[in-house]
GROMACS .gro file of N, CA and C in nm:
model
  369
    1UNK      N    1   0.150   2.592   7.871
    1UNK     CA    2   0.231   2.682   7.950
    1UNK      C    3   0.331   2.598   8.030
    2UNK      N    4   0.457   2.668   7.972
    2UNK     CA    5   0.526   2.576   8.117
    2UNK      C    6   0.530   2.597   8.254
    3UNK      N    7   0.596   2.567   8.364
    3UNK     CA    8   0.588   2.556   8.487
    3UNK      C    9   0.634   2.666   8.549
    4UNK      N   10   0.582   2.789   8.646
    4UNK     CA   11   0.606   2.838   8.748
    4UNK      C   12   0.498   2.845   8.856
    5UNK      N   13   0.519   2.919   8.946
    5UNK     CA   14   0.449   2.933   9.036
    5UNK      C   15   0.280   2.988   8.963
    6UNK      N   16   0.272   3.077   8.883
    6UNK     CA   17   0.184   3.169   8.836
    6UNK      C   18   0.043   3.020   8.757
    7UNK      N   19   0.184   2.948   8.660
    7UNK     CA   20   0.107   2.842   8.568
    7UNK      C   21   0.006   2.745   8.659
    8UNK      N   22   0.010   2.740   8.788
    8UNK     CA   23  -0.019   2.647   8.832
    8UNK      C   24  -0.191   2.670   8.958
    9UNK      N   25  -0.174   2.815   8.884
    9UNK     CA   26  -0.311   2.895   8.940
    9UNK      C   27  -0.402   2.804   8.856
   10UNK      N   28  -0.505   2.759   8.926
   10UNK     CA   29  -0.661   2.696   8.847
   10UNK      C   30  -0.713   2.782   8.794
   11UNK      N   31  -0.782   2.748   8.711
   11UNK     CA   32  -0.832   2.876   8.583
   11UNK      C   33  -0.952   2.883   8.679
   12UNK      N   34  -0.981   2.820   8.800
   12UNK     CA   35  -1.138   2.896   8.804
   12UNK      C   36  -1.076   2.938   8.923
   13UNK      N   37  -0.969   3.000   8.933
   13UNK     CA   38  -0.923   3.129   9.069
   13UNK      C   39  -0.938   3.234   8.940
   14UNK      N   40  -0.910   3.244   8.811
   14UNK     CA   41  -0.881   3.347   8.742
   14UNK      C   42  -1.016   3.443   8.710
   15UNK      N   43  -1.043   3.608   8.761
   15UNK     CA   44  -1.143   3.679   8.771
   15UNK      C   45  -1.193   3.709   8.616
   16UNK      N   46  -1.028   3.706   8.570
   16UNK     CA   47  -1.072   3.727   8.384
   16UNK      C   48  -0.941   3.671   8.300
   17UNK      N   49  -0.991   3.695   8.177
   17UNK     CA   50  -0.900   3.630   8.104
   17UNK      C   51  -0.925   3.668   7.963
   18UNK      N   52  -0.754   3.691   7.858
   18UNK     CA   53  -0.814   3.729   7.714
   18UNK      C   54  -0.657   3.601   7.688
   19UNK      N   55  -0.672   3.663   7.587
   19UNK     CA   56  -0.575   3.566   7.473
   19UNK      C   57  -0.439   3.493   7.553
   20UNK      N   58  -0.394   3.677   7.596
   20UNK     CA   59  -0.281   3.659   7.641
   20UNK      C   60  -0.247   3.637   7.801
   21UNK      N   61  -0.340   3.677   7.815
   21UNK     CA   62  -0.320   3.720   8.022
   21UNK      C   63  -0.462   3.685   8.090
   22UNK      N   64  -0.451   3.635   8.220
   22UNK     CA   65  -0.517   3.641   8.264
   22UNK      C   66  -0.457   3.748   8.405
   23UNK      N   67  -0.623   3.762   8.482
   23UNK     CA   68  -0.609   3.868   8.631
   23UNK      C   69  -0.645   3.745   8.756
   24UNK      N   70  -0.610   3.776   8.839
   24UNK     CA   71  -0.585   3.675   8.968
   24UNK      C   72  -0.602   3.790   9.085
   25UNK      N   73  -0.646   3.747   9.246
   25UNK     CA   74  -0.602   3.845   9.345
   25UNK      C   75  -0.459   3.797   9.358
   26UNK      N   76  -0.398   3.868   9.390
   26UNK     CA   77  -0.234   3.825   9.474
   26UNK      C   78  -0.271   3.780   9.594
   27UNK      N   79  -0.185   3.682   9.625
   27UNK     CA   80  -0.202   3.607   9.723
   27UNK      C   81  -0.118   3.655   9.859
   28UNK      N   82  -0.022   3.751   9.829
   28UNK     CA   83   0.012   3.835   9.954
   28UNK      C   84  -0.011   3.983   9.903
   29UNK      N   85  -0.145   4.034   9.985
   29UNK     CA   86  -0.180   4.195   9.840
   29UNK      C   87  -0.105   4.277   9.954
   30UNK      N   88  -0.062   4.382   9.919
   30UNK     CA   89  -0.026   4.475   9.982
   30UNK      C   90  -0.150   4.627  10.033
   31UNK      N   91  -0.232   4.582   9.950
   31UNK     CA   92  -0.343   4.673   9.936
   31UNK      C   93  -0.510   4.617   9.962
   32UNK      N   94  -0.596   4.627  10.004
   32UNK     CA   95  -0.724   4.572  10.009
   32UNK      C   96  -0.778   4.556   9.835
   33UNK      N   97  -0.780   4.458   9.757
   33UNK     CA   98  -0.818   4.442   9.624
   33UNK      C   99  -0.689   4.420   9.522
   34UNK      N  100  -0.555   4.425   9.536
   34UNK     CA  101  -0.458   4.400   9.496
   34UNK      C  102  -0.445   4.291   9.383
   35UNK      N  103  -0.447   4.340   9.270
   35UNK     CA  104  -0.481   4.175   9.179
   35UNK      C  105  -0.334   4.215   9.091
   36UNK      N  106  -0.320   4.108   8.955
   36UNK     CA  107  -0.227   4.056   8.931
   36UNK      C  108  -0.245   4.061   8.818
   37UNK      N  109  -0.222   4.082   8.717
   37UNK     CA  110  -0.199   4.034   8.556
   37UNK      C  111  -0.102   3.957   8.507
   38UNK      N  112  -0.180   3.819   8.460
   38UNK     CA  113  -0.007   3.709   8.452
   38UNK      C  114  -0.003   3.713   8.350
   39UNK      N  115   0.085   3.691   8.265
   39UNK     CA  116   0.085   3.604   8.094
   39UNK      C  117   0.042   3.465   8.104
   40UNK      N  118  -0.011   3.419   7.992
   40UNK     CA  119  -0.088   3.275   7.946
   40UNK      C  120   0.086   3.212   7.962
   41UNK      N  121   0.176   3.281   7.893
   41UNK     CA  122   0.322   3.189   7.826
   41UNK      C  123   0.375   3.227   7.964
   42UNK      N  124   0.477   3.137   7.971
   42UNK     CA  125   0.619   3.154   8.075
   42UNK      C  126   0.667   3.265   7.969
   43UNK      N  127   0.729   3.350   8.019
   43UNK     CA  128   0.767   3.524   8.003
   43UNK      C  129   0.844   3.551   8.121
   44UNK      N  130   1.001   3.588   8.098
   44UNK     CA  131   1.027   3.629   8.240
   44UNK      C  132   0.967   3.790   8.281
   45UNK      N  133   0.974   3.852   8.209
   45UNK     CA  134   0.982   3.984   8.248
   45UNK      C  135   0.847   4.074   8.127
   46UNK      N  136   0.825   4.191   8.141
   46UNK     CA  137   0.754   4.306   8.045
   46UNK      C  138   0.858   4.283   7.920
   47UNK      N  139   1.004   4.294   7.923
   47UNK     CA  140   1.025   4.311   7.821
   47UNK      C  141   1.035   4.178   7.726
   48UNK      N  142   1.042   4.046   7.728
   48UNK     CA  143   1.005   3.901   7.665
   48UNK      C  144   0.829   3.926   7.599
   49UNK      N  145   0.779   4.016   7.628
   49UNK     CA  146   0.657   3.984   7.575
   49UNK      C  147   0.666   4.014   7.444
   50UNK      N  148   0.608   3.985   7.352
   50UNK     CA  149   0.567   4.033   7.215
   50UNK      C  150   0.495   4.190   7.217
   51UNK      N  151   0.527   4.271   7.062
   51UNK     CA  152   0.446   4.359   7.040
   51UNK      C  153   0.328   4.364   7.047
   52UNK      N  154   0.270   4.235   7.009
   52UNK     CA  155   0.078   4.212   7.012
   52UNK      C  156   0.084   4.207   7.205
   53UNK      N  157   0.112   4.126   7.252
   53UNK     CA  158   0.085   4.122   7.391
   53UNK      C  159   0.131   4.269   7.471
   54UNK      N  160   0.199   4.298   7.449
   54UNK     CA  161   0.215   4.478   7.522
   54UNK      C  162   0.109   4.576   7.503
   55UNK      N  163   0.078   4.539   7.350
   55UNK     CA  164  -0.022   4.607   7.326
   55UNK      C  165  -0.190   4.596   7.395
   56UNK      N  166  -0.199   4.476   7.419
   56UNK     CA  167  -0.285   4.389   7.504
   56UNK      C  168  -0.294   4.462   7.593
   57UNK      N  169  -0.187   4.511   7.722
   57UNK     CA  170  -0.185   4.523   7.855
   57UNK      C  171  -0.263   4.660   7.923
   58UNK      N  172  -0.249   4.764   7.847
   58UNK     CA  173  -0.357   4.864   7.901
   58UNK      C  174  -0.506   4.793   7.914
   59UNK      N  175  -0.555   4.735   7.778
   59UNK     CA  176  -0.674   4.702   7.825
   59UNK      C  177  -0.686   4.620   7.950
   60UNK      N  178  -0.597   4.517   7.946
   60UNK     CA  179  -0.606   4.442   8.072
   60UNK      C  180  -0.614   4.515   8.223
   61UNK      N  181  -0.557   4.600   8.217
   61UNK     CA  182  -0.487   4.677   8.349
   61UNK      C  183  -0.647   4.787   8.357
   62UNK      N  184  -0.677   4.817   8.274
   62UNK     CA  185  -0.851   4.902   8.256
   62UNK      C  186  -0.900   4.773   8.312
   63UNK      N  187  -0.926   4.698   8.304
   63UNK     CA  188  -1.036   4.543   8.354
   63UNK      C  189  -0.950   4.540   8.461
   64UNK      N  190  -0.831   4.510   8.485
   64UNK     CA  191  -0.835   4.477   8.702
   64UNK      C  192  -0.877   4.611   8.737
   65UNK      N  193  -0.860   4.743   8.688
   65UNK     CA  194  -0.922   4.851   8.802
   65UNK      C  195  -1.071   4.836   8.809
   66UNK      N  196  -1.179   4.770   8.665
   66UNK     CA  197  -1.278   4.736   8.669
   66UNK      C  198  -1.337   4.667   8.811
   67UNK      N  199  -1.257   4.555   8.814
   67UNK     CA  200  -1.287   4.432   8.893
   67UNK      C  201  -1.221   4.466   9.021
   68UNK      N  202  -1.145   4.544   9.038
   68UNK     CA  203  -1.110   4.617   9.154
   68UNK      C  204  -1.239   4.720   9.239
   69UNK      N  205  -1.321   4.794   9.148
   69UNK     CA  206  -1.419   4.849   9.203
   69UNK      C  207  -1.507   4.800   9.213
   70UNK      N  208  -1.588   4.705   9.115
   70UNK     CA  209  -1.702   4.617   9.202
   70UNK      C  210  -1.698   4.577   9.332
   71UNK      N  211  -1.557   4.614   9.414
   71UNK     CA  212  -1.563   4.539   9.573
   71UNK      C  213  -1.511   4.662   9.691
   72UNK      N  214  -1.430   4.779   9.632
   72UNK     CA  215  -1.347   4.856   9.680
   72UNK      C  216  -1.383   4.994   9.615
   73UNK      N  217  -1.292   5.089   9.738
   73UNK     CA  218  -1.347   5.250   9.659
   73UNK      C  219  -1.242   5.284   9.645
   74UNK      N  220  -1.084   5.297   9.596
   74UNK     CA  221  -1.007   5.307   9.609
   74UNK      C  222  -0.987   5.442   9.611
   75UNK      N  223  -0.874   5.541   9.638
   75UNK     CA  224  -0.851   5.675   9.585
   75UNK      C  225  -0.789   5.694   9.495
   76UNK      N  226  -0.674   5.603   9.471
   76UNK     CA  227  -0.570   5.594   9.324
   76UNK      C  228  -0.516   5.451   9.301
   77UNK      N  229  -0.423   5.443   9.229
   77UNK     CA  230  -0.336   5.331   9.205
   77UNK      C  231  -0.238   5.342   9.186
   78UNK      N  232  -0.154   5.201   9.155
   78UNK     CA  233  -0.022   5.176   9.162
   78UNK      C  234  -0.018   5.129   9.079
   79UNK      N  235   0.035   5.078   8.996
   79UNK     CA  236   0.046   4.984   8.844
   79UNK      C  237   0.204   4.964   8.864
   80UNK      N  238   0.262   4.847   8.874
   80UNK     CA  239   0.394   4.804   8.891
   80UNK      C  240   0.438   4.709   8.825
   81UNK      N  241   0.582   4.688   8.790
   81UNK     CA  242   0.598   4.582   8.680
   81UNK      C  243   0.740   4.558   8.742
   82UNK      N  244   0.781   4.442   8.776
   82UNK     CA  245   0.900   4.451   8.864
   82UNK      C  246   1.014   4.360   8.748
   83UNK      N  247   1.140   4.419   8.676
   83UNK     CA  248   1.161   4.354   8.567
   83UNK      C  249   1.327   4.333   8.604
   84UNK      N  250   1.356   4.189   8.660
   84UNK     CA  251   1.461   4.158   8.742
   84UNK      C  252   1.528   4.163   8.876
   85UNK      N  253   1.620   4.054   8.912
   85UNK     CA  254   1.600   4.066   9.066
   85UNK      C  255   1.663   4.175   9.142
   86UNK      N  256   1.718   4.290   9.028
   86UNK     CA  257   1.778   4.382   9.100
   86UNK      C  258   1.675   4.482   9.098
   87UNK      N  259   1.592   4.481   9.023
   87UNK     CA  260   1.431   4.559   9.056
   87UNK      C  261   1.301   4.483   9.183
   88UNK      N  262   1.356   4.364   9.218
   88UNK     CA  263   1.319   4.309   9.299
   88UNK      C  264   1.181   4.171   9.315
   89UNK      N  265   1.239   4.125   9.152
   89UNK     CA  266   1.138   4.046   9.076
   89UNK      C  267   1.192   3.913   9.165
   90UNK      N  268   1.096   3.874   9.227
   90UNK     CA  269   1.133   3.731   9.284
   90UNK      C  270   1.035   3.602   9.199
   91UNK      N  271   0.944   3.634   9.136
   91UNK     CA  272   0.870   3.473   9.018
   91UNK      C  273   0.941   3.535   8.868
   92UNK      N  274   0.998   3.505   8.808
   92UNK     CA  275   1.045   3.533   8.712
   92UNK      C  276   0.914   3.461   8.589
   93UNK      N  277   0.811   3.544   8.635
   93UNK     CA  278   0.709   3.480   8.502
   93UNK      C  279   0.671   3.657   8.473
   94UNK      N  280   0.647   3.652   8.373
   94UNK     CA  281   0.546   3.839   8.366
   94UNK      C  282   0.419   3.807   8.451
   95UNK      N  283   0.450   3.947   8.518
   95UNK     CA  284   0.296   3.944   8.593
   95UNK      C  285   0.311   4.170   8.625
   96UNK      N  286   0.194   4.193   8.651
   96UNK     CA  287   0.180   4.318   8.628
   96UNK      C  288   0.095   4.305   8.776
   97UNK      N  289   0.158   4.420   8.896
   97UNK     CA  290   0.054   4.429   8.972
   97UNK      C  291  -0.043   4.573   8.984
   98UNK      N  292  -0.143   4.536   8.988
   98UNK     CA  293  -0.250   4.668   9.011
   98UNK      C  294  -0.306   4.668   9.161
   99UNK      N  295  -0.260   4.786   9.237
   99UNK     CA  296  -0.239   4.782   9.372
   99UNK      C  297  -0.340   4.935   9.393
  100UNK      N  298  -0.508   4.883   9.414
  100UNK     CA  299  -0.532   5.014   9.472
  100UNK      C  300  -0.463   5.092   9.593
  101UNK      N  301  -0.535   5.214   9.619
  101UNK     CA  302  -0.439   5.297   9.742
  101UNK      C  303  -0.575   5.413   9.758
  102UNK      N  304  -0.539   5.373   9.905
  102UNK     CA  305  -0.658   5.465  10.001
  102UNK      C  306  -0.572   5.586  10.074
  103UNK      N  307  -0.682   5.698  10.070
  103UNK     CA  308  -0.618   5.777  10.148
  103UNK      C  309  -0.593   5.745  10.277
  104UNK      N  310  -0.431   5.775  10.309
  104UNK     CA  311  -0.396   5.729  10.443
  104UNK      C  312  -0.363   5.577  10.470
  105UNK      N  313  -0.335   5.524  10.363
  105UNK     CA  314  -0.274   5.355  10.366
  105UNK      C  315  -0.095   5.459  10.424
  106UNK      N  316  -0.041   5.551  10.411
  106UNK     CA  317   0.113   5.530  10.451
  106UNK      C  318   0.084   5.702  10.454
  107UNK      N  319   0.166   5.730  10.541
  107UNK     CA  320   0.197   5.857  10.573
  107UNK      C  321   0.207   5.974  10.490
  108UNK      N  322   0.293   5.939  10.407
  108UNK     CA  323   0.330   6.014  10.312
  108UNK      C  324   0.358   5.986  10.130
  109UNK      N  325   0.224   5.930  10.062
  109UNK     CA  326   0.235   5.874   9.941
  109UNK      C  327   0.315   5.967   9.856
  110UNK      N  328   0.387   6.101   9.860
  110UNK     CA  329   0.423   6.164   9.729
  110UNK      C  330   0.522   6.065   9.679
  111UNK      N  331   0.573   6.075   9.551
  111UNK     CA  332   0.640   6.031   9.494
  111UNK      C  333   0.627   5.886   9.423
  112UNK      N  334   0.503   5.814   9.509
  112UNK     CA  335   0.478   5.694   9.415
  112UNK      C  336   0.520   5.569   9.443
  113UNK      N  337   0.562   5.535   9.298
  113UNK     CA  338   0.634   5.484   9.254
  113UNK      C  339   0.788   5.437   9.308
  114UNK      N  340   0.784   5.659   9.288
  114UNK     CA  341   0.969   5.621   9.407
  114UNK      C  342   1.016   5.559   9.495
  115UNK      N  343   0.910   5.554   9.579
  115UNK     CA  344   0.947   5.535   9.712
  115UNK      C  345   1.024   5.367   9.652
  116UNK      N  346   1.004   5.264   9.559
  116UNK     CA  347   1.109   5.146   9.558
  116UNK      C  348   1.208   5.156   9.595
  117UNK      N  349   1.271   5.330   9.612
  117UNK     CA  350   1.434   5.328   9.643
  117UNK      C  351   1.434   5.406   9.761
  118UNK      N  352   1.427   5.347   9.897
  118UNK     CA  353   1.441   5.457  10.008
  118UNK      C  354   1.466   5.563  10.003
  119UNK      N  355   1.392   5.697  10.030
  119UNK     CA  356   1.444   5.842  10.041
  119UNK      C  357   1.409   5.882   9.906
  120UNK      N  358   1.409   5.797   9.812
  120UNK     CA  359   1.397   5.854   9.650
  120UNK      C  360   1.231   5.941   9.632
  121UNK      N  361   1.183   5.899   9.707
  121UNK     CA  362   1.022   5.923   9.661
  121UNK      C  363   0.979   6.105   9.704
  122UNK      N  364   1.084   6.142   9.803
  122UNK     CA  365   1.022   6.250   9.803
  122UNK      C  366   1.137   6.369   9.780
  123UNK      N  367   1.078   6.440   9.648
  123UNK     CA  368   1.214   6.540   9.569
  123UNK      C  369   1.141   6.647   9.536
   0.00000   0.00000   0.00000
């Protein structure tokens, strides 16, 4: 693997691991249990991955909510994929975050997702 921030995680921080990806906690979570899905390869973004590796990623993303509940009760999730810096990708390696969410972490969760764009989240 070549060099970013992500490559340089010790494999024994990593909670799991398959071919393509391994899961990590994030190191600034936004959420209590907040983990990470990286790629094995330097990948900037979701879309650099291969067909076999996309295909990969549900299962992966089923195993962090796994490993998310052995510690946490969450009420829902977030599943986010941030793909450039005008989407607000600051490590340009693929990484997928899985961000549980409790009732009452923010005032007003409708919309999700939306809310990335001020005011957008609630329509």
């Amino acid at each position: 693997m070549r060099s970013s921030v992500f490559s340089k995680i010790p494999v024994t921080e990593w909670l799991h691991n398959n071919e393509h990806f391994f899961i990590v906690k994030d190191k600034y979570p936004v959420s209590e249990g907040h983990l990470l899905i990286v790629s094995k390869k330097l990948c900037p973004d979701f879309f650099g991955l291969t067909t076999e590796e996309k295909a990969e990623l549900p299962a992966m993303i089923t195993q962090a909510k796994s490993l998310i509940e052995k510690h946490h009760s969450p009420d829902g999730y977030n599943i986010g994929i941030n793909c450039g810096e005008a989407a607000g990708q600051t490590v340009f390696h693929f990484h997928c975050h899985v961000i549980p969410r409790y009732e009452g972490d923010m005032e007003n969760p409708k919309g999700g997702i939306r809310n990335v764009i001020p005011g957008m989240g609630d329509y």
